[in-house]
C-alpha positions in Angstrom: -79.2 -3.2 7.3 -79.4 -5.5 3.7 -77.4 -4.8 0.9 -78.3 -6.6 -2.8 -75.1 -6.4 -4.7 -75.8 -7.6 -8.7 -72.9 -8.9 -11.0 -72.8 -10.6 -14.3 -74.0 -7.6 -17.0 -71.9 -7.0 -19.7 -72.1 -6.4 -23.7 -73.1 -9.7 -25.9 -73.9 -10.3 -29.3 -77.8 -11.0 -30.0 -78.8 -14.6 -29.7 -75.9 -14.9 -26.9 -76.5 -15.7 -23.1 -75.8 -13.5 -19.8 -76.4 -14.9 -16.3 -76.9 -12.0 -13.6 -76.4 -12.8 -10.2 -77.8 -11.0 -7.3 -76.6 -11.4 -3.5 -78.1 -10.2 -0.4 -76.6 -9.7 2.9 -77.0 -8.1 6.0 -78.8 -8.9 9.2 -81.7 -10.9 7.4 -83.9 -13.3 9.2 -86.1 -14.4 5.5 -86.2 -13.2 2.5 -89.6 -13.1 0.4 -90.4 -12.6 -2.6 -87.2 -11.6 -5.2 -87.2 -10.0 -8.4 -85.7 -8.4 -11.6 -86.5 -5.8 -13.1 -85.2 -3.8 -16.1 -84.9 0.1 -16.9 -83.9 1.3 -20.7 -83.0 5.3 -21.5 -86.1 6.9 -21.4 -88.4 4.5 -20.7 -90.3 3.2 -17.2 -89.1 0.6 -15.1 -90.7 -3.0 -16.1 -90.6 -6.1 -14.0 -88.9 -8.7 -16.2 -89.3 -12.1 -13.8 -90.1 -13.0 -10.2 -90.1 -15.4 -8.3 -91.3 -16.3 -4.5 -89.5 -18.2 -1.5 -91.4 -21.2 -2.8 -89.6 -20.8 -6.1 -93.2 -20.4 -8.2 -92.0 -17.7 -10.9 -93.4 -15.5 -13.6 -92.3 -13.5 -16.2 -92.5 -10.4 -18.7 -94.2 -11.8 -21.8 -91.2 -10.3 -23.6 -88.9 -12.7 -22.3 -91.0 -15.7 -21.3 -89.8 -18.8 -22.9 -86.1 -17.3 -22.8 -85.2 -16.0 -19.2 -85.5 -18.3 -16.2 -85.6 -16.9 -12.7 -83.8 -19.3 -9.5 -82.9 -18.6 -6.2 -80.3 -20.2 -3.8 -82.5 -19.8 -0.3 -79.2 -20.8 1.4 -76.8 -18.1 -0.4 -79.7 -15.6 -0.8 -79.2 -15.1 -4.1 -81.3 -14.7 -6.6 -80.1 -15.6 -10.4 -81.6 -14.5 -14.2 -80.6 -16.8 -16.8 -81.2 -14.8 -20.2 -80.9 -17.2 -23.5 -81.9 -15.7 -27.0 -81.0 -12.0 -26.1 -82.3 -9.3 -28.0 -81.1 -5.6 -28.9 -84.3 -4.7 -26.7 -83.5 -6.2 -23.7 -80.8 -3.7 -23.3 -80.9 -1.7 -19.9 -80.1 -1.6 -16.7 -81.3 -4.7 -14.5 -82.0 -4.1 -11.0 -82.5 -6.8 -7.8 -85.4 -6.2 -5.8 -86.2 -8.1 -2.7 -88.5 -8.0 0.3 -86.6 -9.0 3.6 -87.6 -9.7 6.4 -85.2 -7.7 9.1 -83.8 -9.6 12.1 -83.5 -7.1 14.3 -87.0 -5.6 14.0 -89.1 -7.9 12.3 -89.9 -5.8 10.0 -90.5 -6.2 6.6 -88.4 -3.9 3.6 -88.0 -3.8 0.0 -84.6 -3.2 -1.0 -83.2 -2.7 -4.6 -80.0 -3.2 -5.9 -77.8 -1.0 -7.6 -77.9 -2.0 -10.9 -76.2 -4.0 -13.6 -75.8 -2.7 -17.3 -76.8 -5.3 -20.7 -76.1 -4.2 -23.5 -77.0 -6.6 -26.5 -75.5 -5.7 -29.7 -77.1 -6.7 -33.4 
């Protein structure tokens, strides 16, 4: 089984910096693609950045120049660097990754559970 565990959310002022960390663990034999995504009251889901096991990355147009997606292949852990936050990228951030399972083969998408930002004005 895989677990993503997040960390790093908290409340800031706008124009101030978070860095969210997201570990997996578990009985992984590769982990593809990773990604961020973001979820405010009311609102859908939205993929903020991802970024493959070669390290290419994209991002939101919302935060593109600001955020920066990186991964640690050898920790596998996936990071958001968020610069220049904004009341609206309050939400809840959630990990997503597709793993690879050692004991099957298989492929899965997990998710996290979730980190809170909340960016005050």
């Amino acid at each position: 089984q895989v677990q993503l565990v997040e960390s790093g959310g908290g409340l800031v002022q706008a124009g101030g910096s978070l860095r969210l960390s997201c570990a997996a663990s578990g009985t992984i034999l590769r982990i593809g693609d990773m990604a961020w995504y973001r979820q405010a009251p009311g609102k859908e889901r939205e993929l903020v950045a991802a970024i493959t096991n070669g390290g290419f990355a994209n991002y939101a147009d919302s935060v593109k120049g600001r955020f920066t997606i990186s991964r640690d292949n050898a920790k596998n852990t996936v990071y958001l660097q968020m610069n220049s936050l904004k009341p609206e990228d309050t939400a809840v951030y959630y990990c997503n990754a597709r793993v690879v399972v050692s004991t099957t083969f298989a492929e899965h998408n997990y998710w996290g559970q979730g980190t809170q930002v909340t960016i005050s004005s």
